[in-house]
XYZ file of C-alpha atoms in Angstrom:
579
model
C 0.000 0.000 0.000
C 2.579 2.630 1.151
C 4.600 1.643 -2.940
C 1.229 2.533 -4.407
C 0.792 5.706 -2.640
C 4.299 6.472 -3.331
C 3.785 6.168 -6.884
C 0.539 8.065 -6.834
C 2.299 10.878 -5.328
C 4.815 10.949 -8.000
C 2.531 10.700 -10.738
C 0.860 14.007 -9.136
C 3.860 15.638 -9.064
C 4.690 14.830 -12.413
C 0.916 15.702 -13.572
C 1.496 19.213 -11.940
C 5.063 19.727 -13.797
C 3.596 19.101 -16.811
C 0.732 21.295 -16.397
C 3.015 23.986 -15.776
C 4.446 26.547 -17.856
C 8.014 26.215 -19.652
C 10.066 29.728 -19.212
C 9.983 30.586 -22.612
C 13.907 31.288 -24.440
C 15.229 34.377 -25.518
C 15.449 33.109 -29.135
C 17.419 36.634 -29.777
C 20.587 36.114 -27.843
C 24.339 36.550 -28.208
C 27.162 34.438 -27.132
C 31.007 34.884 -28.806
C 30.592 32.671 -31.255
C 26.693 32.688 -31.908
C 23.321 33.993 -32.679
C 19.748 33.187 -31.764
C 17.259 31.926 -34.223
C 14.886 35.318 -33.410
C 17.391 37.567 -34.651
C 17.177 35.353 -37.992
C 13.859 35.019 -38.340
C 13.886 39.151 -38.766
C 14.669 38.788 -42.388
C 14.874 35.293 -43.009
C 11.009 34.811 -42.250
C 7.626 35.885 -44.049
C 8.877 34.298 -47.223
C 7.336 33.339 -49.950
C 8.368 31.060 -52.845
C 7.506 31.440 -56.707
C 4.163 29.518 -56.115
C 3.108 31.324 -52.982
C 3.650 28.795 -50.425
C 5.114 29.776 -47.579
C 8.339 28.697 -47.286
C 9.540 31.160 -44.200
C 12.820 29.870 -42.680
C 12.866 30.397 -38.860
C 8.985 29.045 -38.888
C 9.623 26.074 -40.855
C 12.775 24.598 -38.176
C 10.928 25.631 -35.545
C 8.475 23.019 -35.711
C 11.326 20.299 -36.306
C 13.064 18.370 -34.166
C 16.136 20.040 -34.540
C 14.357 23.286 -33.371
C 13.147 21.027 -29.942
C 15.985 18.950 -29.284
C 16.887 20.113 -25.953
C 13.174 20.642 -25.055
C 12.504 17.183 -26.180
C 11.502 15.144 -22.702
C 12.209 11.937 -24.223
C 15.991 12.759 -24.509
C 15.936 14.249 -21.267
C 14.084 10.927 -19.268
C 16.738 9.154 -21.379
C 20.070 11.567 -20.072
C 18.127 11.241 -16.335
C 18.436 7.610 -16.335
C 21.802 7.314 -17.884
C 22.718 9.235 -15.467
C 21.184 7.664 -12.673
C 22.884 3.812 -13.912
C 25.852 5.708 -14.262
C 26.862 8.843 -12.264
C 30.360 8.311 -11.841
C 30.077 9.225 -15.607
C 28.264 12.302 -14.960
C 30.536 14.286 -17.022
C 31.097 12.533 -20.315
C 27.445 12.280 -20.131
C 26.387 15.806 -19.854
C 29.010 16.490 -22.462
C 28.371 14.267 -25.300
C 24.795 14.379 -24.851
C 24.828 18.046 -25.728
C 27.117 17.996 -28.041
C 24.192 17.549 -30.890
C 21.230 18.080 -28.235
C 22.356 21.874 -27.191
C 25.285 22.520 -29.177
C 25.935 26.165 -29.101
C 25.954 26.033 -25.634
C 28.319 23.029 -25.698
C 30.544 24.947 -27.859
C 30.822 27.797 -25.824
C 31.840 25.817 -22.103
C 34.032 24.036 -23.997
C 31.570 20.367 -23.039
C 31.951 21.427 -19.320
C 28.183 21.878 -18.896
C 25.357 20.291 -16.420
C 21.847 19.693 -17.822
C 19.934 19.087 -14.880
C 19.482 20.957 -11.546
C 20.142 24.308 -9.875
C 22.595 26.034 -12.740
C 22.266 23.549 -14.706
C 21.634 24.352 -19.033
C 17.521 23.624 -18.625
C 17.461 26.534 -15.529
C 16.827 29.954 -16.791
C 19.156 31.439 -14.929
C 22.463 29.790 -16.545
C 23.769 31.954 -18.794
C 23.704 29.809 -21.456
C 20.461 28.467 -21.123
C 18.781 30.474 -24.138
C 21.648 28.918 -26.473
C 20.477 25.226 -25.052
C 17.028 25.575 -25.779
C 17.501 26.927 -29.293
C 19.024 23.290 -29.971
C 20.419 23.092 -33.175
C 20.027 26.334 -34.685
C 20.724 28.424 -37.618
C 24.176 29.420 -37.068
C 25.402 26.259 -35.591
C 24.980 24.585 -38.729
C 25.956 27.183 -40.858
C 29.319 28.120 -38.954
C 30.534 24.364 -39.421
C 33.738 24.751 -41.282
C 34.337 23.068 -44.324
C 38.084 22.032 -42.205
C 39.461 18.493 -42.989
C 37.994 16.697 -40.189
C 34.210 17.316 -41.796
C 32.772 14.025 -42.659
C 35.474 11.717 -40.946
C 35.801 9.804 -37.887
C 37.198 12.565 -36.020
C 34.185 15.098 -37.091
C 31.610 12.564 -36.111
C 29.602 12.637 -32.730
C 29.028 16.606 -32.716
C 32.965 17.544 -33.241
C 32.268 20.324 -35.241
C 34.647 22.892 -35.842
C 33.016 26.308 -35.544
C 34.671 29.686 -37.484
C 35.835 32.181 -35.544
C 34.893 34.919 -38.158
C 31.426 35.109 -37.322
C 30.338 33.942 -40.850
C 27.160 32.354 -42.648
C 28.240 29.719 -44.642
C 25.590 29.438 -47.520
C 24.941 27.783 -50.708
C 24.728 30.998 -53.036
C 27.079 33.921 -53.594
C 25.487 36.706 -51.423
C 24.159 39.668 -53.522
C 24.607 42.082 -50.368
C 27.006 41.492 -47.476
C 26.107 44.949 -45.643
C 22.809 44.349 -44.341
C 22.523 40.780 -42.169
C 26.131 41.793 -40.855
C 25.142 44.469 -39.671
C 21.903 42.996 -38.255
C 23.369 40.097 -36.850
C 27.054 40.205 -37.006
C 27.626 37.231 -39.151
C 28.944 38.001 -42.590
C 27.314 35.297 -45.417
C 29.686 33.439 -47.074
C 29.275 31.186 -50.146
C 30.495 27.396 -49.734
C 29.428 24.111 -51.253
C 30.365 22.387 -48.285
C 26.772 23.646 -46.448
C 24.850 21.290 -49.084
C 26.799 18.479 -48.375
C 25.973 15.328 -46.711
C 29.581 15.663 -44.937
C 28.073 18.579 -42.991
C 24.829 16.561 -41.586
C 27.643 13.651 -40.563
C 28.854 15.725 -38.052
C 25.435 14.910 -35.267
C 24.199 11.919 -37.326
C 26.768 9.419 -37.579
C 26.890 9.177 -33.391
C 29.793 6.992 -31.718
C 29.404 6.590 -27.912
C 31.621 5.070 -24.618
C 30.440 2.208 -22.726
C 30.878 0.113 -19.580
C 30.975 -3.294 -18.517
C 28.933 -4.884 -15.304
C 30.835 -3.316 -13.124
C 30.745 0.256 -14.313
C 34.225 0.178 -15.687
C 34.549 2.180 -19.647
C 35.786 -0.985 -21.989
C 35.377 1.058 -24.627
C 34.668 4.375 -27.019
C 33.420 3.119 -30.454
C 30.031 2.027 -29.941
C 28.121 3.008 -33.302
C 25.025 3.840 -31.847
C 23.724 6.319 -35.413
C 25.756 6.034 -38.482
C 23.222 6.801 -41.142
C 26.166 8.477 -42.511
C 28.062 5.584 -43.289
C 25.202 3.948 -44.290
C 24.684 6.284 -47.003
C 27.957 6.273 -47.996
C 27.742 2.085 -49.143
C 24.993 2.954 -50.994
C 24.363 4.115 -54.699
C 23.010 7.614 -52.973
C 26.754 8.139 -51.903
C 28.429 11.421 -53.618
C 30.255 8.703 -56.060
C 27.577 6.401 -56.219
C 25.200 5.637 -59.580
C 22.013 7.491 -57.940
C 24.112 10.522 -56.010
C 21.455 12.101 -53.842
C 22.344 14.382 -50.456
C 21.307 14.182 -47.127
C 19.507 17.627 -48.321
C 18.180 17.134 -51.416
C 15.511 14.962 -49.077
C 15.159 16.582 -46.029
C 15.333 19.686 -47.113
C 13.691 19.725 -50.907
C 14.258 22.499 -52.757
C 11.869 25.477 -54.694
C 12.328 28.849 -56.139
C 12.183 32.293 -53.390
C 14.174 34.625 -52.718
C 16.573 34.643 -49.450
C 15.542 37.393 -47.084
C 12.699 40.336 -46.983
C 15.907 42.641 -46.731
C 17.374 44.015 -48.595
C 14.611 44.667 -51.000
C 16.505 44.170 -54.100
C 17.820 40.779 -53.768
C 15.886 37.804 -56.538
C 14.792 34.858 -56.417
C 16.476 31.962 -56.258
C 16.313 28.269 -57.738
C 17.602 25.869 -55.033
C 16.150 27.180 -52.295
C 16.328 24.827 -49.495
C 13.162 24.397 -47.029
C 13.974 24.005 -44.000
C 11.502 21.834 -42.305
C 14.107 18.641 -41.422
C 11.181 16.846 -42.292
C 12.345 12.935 -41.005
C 9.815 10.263 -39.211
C 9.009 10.396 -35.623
C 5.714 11.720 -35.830
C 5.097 10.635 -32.644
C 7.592 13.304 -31.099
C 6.204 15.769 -33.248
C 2.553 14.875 -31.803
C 3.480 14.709 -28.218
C 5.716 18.092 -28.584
C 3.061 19.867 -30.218
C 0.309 18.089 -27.517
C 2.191 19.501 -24.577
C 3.651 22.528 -26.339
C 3.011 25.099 -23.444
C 4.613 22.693 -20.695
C 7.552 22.301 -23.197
C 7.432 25.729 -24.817
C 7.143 24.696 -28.420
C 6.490 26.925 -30.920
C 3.580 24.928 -32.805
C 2.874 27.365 -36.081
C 4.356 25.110 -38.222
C 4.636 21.470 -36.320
C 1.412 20.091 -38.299
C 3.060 20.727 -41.779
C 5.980 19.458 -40.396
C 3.919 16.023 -38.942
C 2.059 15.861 -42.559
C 5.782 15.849 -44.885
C 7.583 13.352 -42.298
C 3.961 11.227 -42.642
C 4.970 11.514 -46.209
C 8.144 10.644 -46.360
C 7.488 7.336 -44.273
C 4.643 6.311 -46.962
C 7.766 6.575 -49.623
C 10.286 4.745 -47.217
C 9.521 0.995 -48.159
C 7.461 -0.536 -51.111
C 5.958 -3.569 -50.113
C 5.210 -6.756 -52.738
C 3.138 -9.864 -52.516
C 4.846 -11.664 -55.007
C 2.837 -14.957 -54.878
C -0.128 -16.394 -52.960
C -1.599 -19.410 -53.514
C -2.583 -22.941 -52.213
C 0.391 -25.651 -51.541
C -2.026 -28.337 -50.617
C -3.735 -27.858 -47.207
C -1.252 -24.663 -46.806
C -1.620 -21.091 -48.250
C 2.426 -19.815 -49.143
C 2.937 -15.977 -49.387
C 5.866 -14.537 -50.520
C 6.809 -10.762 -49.898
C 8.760 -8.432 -50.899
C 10.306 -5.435 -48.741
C 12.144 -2.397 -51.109
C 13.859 0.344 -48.997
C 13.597 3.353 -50.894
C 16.066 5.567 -48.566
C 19.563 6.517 -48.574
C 20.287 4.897 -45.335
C 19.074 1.627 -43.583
C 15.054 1.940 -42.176
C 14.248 2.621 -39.813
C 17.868 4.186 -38.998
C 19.644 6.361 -36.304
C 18.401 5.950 -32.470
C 17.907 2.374 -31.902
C 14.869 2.533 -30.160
C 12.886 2.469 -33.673
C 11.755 -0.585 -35.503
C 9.257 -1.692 -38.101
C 7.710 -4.842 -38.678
C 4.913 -6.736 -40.881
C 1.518 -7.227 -39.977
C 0.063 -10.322 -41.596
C -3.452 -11.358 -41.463
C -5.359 -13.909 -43.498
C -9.221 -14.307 -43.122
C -11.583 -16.555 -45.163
C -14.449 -15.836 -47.018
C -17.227 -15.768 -43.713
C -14.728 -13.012 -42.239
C -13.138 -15.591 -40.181
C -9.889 -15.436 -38.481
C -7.163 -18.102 -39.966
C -3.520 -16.734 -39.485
C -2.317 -13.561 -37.835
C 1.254 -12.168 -37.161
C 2.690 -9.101 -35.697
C -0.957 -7.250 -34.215
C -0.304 -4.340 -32.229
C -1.481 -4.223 -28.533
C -2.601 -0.748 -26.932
C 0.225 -0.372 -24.796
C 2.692 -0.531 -28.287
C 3.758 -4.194 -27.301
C 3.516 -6.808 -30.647
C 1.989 -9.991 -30.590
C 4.649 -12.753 -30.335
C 7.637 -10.573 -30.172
C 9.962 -12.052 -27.564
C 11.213 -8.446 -26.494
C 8.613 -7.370 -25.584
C 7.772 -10.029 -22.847
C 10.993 -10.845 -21.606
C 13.219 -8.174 -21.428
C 16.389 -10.910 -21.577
C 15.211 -12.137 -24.967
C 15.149 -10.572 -28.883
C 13.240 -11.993 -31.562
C 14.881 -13.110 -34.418
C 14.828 -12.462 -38.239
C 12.731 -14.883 -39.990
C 13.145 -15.853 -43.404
C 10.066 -17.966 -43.195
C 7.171 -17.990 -41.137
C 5.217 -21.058 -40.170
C 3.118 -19.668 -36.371
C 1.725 -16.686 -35.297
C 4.163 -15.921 -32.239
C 7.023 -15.465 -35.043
C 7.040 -11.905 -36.197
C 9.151 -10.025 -38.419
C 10.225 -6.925 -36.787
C 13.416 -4.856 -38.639
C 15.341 -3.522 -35.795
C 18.788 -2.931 -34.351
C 18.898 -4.729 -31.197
C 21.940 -3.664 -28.436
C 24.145 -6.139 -26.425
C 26.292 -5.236 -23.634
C 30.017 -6.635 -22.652
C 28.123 -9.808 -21.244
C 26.664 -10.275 -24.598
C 23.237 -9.738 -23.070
C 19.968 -7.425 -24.603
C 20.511 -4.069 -22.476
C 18.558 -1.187 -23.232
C 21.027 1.041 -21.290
C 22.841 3.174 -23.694
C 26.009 2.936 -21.873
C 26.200 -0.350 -21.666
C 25.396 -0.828 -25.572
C 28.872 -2.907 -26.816
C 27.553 -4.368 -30.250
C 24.470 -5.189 -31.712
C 22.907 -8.929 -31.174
C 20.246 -8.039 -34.044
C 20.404 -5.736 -37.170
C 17.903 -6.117 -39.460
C 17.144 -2.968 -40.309
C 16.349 -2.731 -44.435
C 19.632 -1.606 -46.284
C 19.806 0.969 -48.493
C 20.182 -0.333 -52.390
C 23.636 -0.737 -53.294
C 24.392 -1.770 -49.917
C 25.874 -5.267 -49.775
C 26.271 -6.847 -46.397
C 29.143 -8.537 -47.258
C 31.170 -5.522 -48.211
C 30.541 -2.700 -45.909
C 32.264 -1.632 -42.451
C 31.675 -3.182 -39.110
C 30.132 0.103 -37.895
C 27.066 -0.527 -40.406
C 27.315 -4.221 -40.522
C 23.880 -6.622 -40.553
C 24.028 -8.773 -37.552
C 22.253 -11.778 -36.686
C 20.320 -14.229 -38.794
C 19.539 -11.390 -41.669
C 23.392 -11.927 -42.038
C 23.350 -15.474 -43.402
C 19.421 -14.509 -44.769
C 19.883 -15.232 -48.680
C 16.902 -13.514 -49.550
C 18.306 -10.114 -46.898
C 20.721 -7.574 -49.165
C 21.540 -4.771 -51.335
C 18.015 -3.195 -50.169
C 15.772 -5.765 -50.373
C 14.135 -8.503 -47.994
C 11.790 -11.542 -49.570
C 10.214 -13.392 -46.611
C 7.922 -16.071 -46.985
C 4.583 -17.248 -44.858
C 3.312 -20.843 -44.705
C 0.611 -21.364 -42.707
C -2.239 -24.398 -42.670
C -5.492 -23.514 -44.403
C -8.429 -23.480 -41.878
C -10.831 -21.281 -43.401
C -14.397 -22.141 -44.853
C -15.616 -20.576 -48.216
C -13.873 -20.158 -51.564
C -11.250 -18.062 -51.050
C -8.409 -16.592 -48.689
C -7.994 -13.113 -47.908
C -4.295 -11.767 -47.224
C -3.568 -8.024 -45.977
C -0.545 -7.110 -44.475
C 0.422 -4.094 -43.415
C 3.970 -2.813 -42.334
C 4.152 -0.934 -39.338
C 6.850 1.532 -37.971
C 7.115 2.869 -34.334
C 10.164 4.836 -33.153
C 9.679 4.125 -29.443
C 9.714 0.624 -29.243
C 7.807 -1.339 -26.129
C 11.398 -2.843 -24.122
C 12.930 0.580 -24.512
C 10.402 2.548 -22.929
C 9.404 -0.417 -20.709
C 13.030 0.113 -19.155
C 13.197 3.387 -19.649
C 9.666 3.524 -17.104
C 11.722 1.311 -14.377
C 13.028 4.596 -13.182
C 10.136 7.012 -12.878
C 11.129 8.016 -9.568
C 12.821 10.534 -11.645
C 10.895 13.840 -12.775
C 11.760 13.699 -16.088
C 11.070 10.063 -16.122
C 7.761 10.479 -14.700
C 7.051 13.706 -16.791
C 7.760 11.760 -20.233
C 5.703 8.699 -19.257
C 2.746 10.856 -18.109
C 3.018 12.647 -21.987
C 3.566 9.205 -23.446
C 0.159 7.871 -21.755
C -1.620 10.691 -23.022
C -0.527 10.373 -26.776
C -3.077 8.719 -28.909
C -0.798 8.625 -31.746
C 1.910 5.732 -31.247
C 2.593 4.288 -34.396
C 2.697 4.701 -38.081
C 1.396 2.878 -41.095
C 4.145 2.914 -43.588
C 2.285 0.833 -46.217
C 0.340 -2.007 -47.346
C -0.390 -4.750 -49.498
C -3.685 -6.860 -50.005
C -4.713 -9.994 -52.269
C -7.508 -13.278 -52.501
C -6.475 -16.402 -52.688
C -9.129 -19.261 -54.249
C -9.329 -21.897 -52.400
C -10.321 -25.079 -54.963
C -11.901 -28.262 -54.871
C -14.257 -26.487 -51.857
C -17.344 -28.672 -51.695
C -20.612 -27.517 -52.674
C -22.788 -27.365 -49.495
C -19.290 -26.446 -47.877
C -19.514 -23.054 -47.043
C -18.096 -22.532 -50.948
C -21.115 -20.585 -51.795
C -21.229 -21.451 -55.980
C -21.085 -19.163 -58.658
C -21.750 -15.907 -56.081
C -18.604 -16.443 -54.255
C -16.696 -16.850 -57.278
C -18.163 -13.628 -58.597
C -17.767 -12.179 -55.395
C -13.563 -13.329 -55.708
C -13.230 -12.013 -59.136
C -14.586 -8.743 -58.189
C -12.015 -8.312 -54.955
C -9.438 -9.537 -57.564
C -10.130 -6.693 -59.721
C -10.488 -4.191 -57.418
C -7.877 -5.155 -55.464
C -5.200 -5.169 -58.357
C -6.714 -1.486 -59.694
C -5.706 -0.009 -55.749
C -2.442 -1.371 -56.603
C -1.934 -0.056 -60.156
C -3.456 3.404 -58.702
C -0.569 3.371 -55.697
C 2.319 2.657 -58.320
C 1.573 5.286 -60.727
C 1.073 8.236 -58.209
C 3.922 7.050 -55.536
C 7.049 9.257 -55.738
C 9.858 7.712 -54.256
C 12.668 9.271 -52.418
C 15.513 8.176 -51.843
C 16.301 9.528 -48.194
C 13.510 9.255 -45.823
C 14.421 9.240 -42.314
C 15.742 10.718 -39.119
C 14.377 10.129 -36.174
């Protein structure tokens, strides 16, 4: 009784610090080396491209990720409890975890910051708190240098090297230098380097420490996000036979001019929206749902939910490449196409996606079903998420409904154990996660490597995955109906299951009191549908006669149109994710 009351306390508490009111930044301050994201926004916003869409700079990050990523209160329950397993580490933690969370501020204490508590980055009265709250802003990314180390090992994990000139790297020649210098101090500068996918490398391929049982570091090349490298053993690498950037899909392109000032300046082809659009809508919908406790600013987070939506309905094409009747079983085959630049789902390895497949006969009947989602986020049949010891493997053929094919990157510590602790994260026991095309597993670097049973999967490489389902026919009627459906979530049930175990913490208990109050959990990436006839179905046997075979022929047709109508409207991208 006194446990329960305990917790019920601590959920008030946390109930009450939600409720209340974020101290809103000072988006328009000054430190030595940068700028706030208000002063930009003075000519940089209320823009307008050739076909009148607003494509206003300041208002379209601001709804992004990269806009919240020191606000967000998933990375800061997830700092908490690192902390917590690990606070004889308190340092490197609070260093490298702002090092692409609250950069600027990062930068300018040299990594010798605190996150939480009195002084700390998140209290208003540190100094550098504005600069920590604007995340990763304007001229973070565009005072990267274009120095040696960009896009190599030793740029990677937030090293960036930041000009001292108080510049604006851009991607055009400036037609006036005068005005935003004088306005904000930085002087734009033209440089290729800003559109290249060398610059994003410098947050997004992530290498981290970790520790064995005992606390100990054993090590400080754990690749926990290299979508980077990923790209780079694909055909979207600079030198590859499909060369597309980071940018050119995150940040798609349209005709405007720069800035409202001054007056004269044209517009411009190439210009570069700058929504960051990736895939965790779910972040987006809990930031925006609890926007006043987090002080978001929500004026463009809907368009910014609606284009990542989009980009995860052009992540993956999905095939049934046969279905028919083997005897007294029905055999499915599938086909899984990643469309991105990078493995899916990539980056934080708390995301995963998996297939959904459900047969039913002709009475509506149940026969076969793999991979349904429960209300809390756990999957039917995955091992994970009932025992917290086990993973569930990759399946090149599926014969029962507790096997489920989930594509996921799944983390082993030093004992060679499932951890969910980021510092303990050695290696990875599991990596299925769909490969980029171009990307063959037996050629690439360790960092990016497929692990597991994908790795000796024949039908697993160079961006594809062909799985097949054999299950016993037990329906009545003439036919079989298949759908299956693939599913993505980016907070996967074990991670946030262990990431719960310490809600004693506030920022524990704040994020799980958000996370129970989001409707929106998971995504529907895409999905496939077909009928199977089922012959030699005895008349009086539920096979209904000519009406049911009418009734097939019809679902046939209409079935095959929906797909015909999906393949000549889909645009494919070929970089989809971040999140």
């Amino acid at each position: 009784m006194m446990s329960l009351s305990m917790h019920s306390i601590l959920i008030l508490l946390s109930l009450l610090f939600t409720l209340s009111t974020a101290s809103a930044e000072d988006t328009k301050f000054i430190t030595d080396h940068f700028t706030g994201s208000g002063n930009c926004s003075q000519c940089h916003d209320g823009l307008n491209d050739i076909d009148g869409e607003d494509v206003s700079i300041v208002r379209a990050w601001s709804g992004s990720i990269m806009a919240n990523a020191a606000k967000d209160p998933l990375w800061q329950a997830k700092v908490a409890t690192e902390l917590k397993r690990n606070p004889h580490l308190e340092d490197a933690i609070n260093d490298k975890c702002t090092q692409c969370h609250a950069p600027m501020a990062n930068f300018e204490s040299d990594g010798e910051v605190t996150i939480f508590g009195e002084g700390g980055l998140l209290d208003p009265s540190n100094s550098l708190h504005d600069a920590a709250m604007n995340a990763v802003s304007c001229t973070f990314c565009h005072q990267i240098e274009d120095s040696a180390i960009l896009g190599t090992e030793e740029g990677f994990s937030g090293n960036a090297e930041i000009s001292d000139k108080r510049v604006a790297y851009g991607p055009f020649h400036p037609d006036d230098i005068i005005e935003m210098t004088a306005e904000t101090g930085h002087e734009p500068v033209f440089s290729e380097h800003i559109s290249s996918s060398a610059l994003c490398a410098t947050c997004h391929n992530l290498k981290t420490p970790y520790v064995d049982a005992s606390g100990e570091i054993a090590g400080d090349d754990f690749p926990e996000q290299m979508p980077y490298t990923e790209w780079e053993n694909s055909i979207f690498d600079d030198a590859g036979t499909n060369p597309t950037s980071c940018q050119d899909c995150h940040m798609p392109t349209t005709t405007a001019i720069l800035a409202t000032r001054p007056g004269f300046l044209p517009a411009r082809e190439g210009f570069a929206r700058h929504n960051f659009a990736g895939a965790n809508t779910v972040m987006l919908t809990l930031l925006k749902d609890n926007a006043e406790a987090l002080d978001v600013d929500t004026e463009s987070i809907d368009e910014n939910i609606a284009l990542s939506r989009q980009l995860l309905l052009e992540a993956v094409s999905l095939e049934i490449l046969s279905a028919e009747m083997e005897g007294e079983e029905l055999v499915t085959r599938l086909r899984l196409t990643n469309n991105s630049g990078h493995k899916t789902p990539t980056s934080f390895p708390s995301r995963r996606m998996w297939l959904h497949f459900r047969v039913t006969d002709a009475d509506g009947n149940l026969v076969f079903e793999s991979g349904a989602i429960n209300p809390d986020g756990s999957i039917d049949g995955a091992n994970n998420d009932t025992d917290p010891s086990m993973l569930e493997p990759h399946y090149d053929l599926i014969t029962s409904a507790d096997q489920v094919q989930i594509y996921e990157s799944v983390l082993g510590n030093t004992d060679g154990n499932v951890t969910q602790t980021l510092l303990r994260a050695a290696e990875y026991l599991k990596d299925n996660r769909l490969t980029p095309a171009g990307f063959d597993k037996n050629n690439v670097p360790y960092d990016v490597a497929v692990q597991g049973d994908a790795l000796d999967d024949q039908n697993f490489n160079e961006g594809r995955d062909e799985i097949t389902y054999r299950i016993k026919d037990t329906g009545t009627g003439d036919f079989l109906s298949v759908e299956v459906n693939l599913y993505y979530q980016p907070l996967s049930h074990g991670m946030l299951e262990d990431l719960f175990k310490d809600n004693d913490l506030e920022q524990v208990s704040r994020f799980e009191s958000m996370y129970d109050s989001l409707t929106l959990k998971h995504e529907t990436m895409t999905s496939a549908k077909t009928v199977v006839p089922r012959p030699d179905v005895p008349a009086g046997d539920g096979g209904g006669g000519s009406s049911s075979i009418l009734l097939l022929a019809f679902l046939s047709m209409l079935l095959a149109g929906a797909r015909f109508s999906r393949e000549i409207t889909a645009v494919r991208l070929p970089f989809s994710n971040h999140a």
